[in-house]
PDB file of C-alpha atoms and ligand atoms in Angstrom:
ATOM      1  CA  UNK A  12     142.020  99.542 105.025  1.00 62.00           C
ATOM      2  CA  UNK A  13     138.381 101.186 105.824  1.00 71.00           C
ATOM      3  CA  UNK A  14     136.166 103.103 103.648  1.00 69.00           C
ATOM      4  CA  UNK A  15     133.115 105.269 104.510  1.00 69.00           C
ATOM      5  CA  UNK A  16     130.189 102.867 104.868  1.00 70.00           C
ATOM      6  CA  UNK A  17     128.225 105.236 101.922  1.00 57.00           C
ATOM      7  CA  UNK A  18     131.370 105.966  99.572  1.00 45.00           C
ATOM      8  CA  UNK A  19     129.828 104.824  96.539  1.00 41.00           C
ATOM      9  CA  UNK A  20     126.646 106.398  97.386  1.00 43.00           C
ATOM     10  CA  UNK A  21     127.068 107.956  93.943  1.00 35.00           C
ATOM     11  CA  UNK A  22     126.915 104.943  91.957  1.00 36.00           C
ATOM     12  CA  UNK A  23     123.316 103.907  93.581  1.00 42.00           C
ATOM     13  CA  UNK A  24     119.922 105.561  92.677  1.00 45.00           C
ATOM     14  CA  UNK A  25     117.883 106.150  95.238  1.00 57.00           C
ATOM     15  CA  UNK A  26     121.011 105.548  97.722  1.00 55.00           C
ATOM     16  CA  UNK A  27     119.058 107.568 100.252  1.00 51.00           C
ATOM     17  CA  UNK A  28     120.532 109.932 103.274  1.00 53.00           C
ATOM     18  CA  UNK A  29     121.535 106.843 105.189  1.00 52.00           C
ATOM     19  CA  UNK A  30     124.476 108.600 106.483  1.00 52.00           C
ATOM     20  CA  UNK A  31     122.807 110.978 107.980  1.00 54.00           C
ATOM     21  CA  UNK A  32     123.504 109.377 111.539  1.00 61.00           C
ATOM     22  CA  UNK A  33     126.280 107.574 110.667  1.00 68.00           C
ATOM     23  CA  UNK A  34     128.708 110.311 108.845  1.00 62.00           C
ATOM     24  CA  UNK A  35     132.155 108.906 110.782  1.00 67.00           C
ATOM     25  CA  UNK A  36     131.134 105.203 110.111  1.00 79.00           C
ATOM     26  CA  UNK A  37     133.994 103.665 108.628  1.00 88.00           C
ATOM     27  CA  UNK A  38     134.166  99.768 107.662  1.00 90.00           C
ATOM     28  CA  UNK A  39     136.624  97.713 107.305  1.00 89.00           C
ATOM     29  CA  UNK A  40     135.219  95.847 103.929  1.00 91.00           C
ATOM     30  CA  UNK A  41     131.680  96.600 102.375  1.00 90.00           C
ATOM     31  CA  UNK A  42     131.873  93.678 100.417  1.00 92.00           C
ATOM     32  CA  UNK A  43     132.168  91.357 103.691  1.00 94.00           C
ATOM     33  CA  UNK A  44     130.107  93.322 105.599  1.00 94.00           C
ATOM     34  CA  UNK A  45     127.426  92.370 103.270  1.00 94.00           C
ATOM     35  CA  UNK A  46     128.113  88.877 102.835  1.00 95.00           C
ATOM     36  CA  UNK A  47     128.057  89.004 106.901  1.00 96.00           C
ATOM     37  CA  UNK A  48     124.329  90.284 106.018  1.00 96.00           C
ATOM     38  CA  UNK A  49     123.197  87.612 103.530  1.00 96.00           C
ATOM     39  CA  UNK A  50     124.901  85.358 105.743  1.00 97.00           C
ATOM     40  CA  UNK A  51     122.363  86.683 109.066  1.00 98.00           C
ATOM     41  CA  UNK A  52     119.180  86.733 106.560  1.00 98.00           C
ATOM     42  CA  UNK A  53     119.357  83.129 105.331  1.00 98.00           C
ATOM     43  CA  UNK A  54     120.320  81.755 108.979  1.00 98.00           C
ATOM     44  CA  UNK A  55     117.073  84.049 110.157  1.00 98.00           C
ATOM     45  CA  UNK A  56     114.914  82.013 107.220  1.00 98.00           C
ATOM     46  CA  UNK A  57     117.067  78.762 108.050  1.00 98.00           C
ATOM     47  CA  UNK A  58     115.543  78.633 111.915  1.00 98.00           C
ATOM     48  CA  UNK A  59     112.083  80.217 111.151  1.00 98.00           C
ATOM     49  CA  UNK A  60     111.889  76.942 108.830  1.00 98.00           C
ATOM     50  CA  UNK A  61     113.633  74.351 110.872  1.00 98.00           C
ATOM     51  CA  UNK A  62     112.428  72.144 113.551  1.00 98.00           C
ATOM     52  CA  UNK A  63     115.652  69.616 113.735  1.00 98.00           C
ATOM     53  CA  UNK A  64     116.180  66.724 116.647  1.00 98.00           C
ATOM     54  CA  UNK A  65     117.359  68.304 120.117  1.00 98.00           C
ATOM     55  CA  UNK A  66     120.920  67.463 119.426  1.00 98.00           C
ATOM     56  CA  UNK A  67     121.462  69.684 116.726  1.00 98.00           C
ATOM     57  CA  UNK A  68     119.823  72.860 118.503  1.00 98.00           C
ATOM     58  CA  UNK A  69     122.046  72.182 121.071  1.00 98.00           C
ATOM     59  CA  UNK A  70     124.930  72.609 118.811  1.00 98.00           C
ATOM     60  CA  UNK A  71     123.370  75.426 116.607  1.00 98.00           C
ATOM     61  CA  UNK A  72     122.700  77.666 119.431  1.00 98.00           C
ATOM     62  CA  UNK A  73     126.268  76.941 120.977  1.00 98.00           C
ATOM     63  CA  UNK A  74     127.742  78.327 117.639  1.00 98.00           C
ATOM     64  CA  UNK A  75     125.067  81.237 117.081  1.00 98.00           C
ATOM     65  CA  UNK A  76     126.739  82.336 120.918  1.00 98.00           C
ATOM     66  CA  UNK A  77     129.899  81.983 119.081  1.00 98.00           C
ATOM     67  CA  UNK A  78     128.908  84.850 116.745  1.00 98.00           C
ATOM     68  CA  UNK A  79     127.345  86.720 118.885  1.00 98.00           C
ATOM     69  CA  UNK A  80     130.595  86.702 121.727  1.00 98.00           C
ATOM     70  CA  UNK A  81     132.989  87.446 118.374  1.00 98.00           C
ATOM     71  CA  UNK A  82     131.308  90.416 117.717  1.00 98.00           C
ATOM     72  CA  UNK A  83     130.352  91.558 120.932  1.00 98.00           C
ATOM     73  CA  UNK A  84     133.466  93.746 121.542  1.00 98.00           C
ATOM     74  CA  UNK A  85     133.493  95.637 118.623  1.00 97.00           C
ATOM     75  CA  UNK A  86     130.377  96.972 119.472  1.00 98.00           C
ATOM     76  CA  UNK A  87     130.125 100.801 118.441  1.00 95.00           C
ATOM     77  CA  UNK A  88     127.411 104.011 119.122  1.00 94.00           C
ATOM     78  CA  UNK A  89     124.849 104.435 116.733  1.00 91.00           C
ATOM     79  CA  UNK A  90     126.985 107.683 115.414  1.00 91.00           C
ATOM     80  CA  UNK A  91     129.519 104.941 113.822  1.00 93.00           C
ATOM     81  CA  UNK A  92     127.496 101.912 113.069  1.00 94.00           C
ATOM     82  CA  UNK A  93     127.287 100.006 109.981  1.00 94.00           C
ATOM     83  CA  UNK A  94     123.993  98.329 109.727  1.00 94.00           C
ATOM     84  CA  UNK A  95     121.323 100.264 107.974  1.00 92.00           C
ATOM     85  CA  UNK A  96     124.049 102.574 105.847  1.00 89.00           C
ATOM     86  CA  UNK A  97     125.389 100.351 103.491  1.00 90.00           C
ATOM     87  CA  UNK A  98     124.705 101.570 100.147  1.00 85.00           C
ATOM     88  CA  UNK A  99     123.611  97.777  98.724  1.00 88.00           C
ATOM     89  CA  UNK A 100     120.231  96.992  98.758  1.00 89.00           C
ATOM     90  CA  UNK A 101     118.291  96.873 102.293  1.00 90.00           C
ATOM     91  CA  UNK A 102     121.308  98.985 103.334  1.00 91.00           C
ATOM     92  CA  UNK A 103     122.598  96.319 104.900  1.00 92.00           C
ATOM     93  CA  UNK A 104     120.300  95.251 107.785  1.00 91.00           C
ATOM     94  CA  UNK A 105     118.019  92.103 108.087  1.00 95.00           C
ATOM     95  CA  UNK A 106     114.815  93.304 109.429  1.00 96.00           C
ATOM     96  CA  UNK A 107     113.385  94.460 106.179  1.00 96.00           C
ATOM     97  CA  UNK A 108     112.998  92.588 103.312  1.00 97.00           C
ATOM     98  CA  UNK A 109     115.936  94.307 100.778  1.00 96.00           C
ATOM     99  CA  UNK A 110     114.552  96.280  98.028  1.00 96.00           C
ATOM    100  CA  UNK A 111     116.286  96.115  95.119  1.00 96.00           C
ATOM    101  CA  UNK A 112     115.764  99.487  93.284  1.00 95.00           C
ATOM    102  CA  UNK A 113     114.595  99.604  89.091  1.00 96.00           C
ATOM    103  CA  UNK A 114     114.156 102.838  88.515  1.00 96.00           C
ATOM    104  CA  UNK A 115     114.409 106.154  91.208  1.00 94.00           C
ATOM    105  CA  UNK A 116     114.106 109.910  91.025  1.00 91.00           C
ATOM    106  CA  UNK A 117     113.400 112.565  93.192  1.00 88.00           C
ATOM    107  CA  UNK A 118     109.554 111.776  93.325  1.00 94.00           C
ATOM    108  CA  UNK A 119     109.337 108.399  92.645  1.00 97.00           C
ATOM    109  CA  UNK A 120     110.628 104.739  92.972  1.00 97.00           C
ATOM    110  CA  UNK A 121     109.972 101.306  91.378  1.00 98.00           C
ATOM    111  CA  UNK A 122     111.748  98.061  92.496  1.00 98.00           C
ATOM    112  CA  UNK A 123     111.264  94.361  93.520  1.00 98.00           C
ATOM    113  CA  UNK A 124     111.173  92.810  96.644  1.00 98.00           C
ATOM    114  CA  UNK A 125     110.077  89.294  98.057  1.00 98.00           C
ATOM    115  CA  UNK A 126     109.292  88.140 101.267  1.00 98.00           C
ATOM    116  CA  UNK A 127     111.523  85.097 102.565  1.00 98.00           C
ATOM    117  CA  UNK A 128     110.774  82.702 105.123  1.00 98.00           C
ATOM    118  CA  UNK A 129     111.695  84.859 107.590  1.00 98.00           C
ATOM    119  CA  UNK A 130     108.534  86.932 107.016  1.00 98.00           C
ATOM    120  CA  UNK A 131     105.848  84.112 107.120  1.00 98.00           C
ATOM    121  CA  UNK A 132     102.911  85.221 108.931  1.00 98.00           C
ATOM    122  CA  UNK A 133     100.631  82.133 108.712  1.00 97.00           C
ATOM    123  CA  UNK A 134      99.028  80.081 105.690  1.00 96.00           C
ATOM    124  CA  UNK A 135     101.352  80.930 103.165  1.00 96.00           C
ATOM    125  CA  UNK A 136     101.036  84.473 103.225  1.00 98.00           C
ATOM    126  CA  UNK A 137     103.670  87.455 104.456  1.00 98.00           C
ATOM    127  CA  UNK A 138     103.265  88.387 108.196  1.00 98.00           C
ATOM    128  CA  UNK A 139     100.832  91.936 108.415  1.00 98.00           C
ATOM    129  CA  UNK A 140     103.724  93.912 109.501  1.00 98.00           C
ATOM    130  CA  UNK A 141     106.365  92.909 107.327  1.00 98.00           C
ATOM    131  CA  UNK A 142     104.294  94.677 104.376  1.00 98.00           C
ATOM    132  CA  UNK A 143     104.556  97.849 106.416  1.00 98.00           C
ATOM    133  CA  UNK A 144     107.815  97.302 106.845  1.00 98.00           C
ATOM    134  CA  UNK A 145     108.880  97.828 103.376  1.00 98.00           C
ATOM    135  CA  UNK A 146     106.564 100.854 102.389  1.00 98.00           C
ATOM    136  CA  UNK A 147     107.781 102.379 105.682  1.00 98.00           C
ATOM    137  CA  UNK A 148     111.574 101.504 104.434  1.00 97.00           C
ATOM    138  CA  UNK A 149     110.885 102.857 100.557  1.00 97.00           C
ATOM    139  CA  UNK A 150     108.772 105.590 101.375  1.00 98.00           C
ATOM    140  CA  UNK A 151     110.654 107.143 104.119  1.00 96.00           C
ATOM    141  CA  UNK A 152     113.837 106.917 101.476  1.00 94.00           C
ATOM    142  CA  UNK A 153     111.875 108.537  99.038  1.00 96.00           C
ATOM    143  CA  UNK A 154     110.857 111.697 101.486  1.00 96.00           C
ATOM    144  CA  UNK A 155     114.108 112.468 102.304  1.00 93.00           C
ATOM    145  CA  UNK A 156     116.085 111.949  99.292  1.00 91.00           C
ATOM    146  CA  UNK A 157     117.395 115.095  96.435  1.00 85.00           C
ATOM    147  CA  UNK A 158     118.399 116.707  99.864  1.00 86.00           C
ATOM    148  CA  UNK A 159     115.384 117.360 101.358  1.00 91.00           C
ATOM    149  CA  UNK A 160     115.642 117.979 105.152  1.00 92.00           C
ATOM    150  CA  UNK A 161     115.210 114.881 106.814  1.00 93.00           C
ATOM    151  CA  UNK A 162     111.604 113.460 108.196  1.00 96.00           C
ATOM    152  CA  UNK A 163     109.542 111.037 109.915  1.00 97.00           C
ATOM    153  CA  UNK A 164     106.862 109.069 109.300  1.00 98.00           C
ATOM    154  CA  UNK A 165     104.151 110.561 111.422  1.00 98.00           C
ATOM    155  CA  UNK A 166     101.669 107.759 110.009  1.00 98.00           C
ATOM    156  CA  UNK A 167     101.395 104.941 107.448  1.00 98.00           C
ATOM    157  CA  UNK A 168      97.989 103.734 105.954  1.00 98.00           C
ATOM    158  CA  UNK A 169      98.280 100.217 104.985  1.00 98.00           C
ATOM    159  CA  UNK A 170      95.718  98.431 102.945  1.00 98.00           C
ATOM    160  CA  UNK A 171      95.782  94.710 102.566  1.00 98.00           C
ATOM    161  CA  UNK A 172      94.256  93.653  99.416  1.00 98.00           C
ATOM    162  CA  UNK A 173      95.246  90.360  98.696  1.00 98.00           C
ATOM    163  CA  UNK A 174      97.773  87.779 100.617  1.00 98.00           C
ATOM    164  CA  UNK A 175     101.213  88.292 100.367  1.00 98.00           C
ATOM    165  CA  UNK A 176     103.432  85.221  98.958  1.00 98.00           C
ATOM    166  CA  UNK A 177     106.464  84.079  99.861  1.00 98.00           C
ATOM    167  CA  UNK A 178     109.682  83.707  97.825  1.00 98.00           C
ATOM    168  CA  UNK A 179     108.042  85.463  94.875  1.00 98.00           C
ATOM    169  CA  UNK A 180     109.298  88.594  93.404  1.00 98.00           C
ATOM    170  CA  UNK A 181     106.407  91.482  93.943  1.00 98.00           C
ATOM    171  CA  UNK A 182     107.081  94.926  92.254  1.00 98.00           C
ATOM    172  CA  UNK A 183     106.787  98.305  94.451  1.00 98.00           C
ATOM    173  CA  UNK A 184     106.102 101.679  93.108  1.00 98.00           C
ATOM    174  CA  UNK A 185     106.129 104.823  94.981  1.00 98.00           C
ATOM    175  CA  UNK A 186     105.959 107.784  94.821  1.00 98.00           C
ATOM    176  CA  UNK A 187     106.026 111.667  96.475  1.00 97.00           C
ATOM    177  CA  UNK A 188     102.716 112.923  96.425  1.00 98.00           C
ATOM    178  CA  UNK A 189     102.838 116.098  97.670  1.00 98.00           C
ATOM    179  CA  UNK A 190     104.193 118.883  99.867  1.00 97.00           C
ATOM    180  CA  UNK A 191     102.503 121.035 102.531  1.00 98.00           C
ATOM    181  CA  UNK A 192     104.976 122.897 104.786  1.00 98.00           C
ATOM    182  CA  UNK A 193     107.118 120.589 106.445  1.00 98.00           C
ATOM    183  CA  UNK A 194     104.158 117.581 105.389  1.00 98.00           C
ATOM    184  CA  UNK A 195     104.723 115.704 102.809  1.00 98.00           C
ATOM    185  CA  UNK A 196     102.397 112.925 101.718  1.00 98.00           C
ATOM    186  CA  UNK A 197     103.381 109.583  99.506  1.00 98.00           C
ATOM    187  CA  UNK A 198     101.904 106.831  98.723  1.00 98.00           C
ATOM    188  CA  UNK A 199     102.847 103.324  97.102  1.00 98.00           C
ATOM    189  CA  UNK A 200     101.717  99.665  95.708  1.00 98.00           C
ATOM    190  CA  UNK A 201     103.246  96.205  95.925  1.00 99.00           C
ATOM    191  CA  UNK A 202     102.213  94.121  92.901  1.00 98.00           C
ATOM    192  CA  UNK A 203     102.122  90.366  92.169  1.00 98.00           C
ATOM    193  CA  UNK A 204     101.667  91.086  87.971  1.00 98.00           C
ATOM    194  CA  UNK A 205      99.385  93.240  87.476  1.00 98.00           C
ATOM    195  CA  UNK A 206      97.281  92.211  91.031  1.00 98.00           C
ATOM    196  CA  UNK A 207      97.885  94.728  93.946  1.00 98.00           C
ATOM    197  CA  UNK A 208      98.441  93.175  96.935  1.00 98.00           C
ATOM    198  CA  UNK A 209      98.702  96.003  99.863  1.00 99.00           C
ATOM    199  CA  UNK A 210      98.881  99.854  99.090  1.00 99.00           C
ATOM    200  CA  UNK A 211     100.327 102.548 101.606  1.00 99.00           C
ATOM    201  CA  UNK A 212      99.469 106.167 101.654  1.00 98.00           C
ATOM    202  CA  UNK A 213     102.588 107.982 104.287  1.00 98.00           C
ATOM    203  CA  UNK A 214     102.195 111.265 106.052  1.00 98.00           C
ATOM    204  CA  UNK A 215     106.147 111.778 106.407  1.00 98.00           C
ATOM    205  CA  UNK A 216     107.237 115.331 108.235  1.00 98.00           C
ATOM    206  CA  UNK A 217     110.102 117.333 108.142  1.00 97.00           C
ATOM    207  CA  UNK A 218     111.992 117.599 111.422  1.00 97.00           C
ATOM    208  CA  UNK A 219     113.000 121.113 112.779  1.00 96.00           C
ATOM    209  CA  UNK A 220     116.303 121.896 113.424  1.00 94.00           C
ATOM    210  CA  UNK A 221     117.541 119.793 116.313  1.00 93.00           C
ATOM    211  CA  UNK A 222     114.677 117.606 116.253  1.00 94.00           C
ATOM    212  CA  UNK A 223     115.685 113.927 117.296  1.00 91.00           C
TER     213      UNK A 223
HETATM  214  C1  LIG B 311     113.848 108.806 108.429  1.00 66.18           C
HETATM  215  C2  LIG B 311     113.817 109.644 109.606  1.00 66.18           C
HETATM  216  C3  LIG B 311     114.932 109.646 110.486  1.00 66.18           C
HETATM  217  C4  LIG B 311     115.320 108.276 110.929  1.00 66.18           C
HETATM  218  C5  LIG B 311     116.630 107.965 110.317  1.00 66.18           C
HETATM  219  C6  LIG B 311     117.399 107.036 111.137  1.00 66.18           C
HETATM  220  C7  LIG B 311     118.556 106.612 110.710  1.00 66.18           C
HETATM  221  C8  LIG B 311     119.041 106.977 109.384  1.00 66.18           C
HETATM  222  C9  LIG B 311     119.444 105.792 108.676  1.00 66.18           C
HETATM  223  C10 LIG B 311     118.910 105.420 107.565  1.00 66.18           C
HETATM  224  C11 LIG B 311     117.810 106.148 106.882  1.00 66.18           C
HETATM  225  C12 LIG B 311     117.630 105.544 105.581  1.00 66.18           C
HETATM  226  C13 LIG B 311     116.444 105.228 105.188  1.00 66.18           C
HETATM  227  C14 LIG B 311     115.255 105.536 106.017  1.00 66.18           C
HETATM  228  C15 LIG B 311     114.338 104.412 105.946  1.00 66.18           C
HETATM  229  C16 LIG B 311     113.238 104.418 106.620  1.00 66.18           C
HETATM  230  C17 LIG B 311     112.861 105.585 107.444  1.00 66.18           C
HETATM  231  C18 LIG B 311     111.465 105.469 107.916  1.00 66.18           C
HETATM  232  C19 LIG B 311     111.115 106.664 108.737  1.00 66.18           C
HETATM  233  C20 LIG B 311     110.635 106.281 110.077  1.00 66.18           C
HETATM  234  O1  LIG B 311     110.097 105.228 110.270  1.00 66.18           O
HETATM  235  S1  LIG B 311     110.852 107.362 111.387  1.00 66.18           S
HETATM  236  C21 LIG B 311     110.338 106.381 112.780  1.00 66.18           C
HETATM  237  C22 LIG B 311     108.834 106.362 113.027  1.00 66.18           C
HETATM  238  N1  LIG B 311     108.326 107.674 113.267  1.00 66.18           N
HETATM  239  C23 LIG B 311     108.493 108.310 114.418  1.00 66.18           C
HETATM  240  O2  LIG B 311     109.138 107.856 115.328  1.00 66.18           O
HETATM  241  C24 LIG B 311     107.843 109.702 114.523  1.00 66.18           C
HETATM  242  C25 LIG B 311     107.415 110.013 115.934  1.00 66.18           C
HETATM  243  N2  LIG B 311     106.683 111.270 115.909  1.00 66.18           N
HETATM  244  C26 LIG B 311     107.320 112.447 115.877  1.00 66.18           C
HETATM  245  O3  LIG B 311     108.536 112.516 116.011  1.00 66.18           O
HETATM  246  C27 LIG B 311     106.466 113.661 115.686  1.00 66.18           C
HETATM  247  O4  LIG B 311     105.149 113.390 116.035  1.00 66.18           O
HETATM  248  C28 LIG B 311     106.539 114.219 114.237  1.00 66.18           C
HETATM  249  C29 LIG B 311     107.980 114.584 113.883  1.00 66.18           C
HETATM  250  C30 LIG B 311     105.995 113.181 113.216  1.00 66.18           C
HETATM  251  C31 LIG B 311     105.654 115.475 114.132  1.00 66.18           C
HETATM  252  O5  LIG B 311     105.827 116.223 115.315  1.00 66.18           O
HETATM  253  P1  LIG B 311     106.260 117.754 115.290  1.00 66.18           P
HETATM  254  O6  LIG B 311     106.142 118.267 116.688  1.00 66.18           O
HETATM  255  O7  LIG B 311     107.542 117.932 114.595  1.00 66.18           O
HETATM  256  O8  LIG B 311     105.198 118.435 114.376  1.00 66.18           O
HETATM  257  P2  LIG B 311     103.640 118.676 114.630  1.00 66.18           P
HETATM  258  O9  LIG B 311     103.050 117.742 115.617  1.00 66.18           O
HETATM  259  O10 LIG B 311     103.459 120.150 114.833  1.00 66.18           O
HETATM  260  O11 LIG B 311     103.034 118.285 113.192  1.00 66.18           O
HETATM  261  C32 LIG B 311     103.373 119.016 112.021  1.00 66.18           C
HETATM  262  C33 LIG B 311     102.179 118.902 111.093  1.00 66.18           C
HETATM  263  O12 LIG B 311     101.947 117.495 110.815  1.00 66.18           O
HETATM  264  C34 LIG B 311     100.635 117.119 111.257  1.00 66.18           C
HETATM  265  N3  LIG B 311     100.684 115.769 111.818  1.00 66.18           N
HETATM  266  C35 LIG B 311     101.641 115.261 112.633  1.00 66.18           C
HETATM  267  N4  LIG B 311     101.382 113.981 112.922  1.00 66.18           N
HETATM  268  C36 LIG B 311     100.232 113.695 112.273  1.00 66.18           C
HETATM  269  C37 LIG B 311      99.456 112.519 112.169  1.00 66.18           C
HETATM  270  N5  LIG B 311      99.829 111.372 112.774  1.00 66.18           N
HETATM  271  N6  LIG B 311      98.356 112.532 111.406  1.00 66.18           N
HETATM  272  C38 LIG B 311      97.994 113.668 110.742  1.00 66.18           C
HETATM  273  N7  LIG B 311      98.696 114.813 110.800  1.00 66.18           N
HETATM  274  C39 LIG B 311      99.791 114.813 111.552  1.00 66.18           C
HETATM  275  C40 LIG B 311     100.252 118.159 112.301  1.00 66.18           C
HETATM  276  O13 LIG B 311      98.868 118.240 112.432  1.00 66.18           O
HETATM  277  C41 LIG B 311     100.890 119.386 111.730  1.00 66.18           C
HETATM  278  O14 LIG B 311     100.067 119.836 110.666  1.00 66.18           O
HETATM  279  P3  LIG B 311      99.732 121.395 110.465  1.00 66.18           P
HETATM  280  O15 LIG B 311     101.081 122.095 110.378  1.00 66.18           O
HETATM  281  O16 LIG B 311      98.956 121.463 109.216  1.00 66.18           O
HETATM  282  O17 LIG B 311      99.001 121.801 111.675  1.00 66.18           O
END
């Protein structure tokens, strides 16, 4: 049996419009679809951590082409995908970091995050776009949900004010700033304790009617 990818949307603050593009997606099992997810995330922290003898890459990348063929016929148009509508934290895709969500309204959002492996930059610290990744990802929720119309970011400040560790949970507040027109302007903070690490301020604007 399938299910709308965003049928409990109800039961999850701050679920977002991530059906927007993806109103006929149907899958076959949420709950596998993100264990399929968890699954992809540790494997990406698993080989940006790895450096095993020649024989096992040979055999790892003979069975990640084994995943890949499997699932290369059920390929589908954006209109019906999965990925990125999931109503679980991170919506289930693996290029952002998930965000697990606290506390949500209409003009603001706090939750935790932590950068894995996967997002090492160098030294330690969080690669320089992965932090943009996630205000980009929370912020650009936060403009377009209570059924706003929907927007884009049309720029993201990004501050760096400390380094980012891994495999520590960090706290992220947002919030919706204000409206102008179709401009509306939010900004956020991730925090290690009480130390901010990077803040984001987010021009985000409303899209006309038929805009892509
Ligand atoms: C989220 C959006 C849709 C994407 C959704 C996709 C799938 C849905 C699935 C899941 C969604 C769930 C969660 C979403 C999570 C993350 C979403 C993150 C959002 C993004 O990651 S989305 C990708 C990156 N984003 C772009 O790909 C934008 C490319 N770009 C454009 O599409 C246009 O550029 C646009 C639309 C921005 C504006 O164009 P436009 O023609 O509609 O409007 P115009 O230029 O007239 O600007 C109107 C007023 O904004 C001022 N203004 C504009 N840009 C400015 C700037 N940079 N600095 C200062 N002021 C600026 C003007 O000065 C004017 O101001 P004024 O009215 O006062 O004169």
């Amino acid at each position: 049996m399938t299910s709308a990818v965003s049928g409990n949307s109800d039961s999850v603050p701050f679920a977002g419009d991530s059906r927007w593009w993806a109103a006929g997606a149907q899958v076959a099992s949420v709950a596998r679809f993100e264990q399929v997810i968890d699954a992809l995330r540790i494997v990406q922290d698993r080989v940006a951590g790895a450096n095993p003898p020649e024989s096992e890459l040979v055999e790892v990348a003979e069975k990640l082409d084994e995943v890949s063929r499997a699932l290369a016929v059920f390929q589908v148009p954006e209109t019906k995908q999965v990925v990125g509508h999931l109503d679980v934290p991170g919506r289930g895709q693996s290029l952002v970091p998930a965000f697990h969500v606290d506390r949500a309204d209409g003009n603001s959002v706090r939750g935790r995050v932590s950068f894995s492996r996967f997002y090492l930059g160098g030294g330690g610290a969080a690669h320089g776009g992965a932090i943009p990744l996630v205000f980009d990802e929370v912020l650009g929720r936060l403009a377009n949900v209570g059924g706003r119309i929907r927007s884009r970011t049309a720029y993201l400040h990004v501050n760096y004010r400390a380094i980012t560790p891994l495999d520590e949970e960090l706290t992220l507040e947002a919030r919706f700033d204000s409206e102008e027109g179709r401009k509306r302007f939010l900004s956020a903070e991730l925090r290690k304790g009480d130390v901010v690490l990077a803040d984001a301020e987010g021009l985000f604007v409303a899209l006309r009617e038929g805009q892509p």
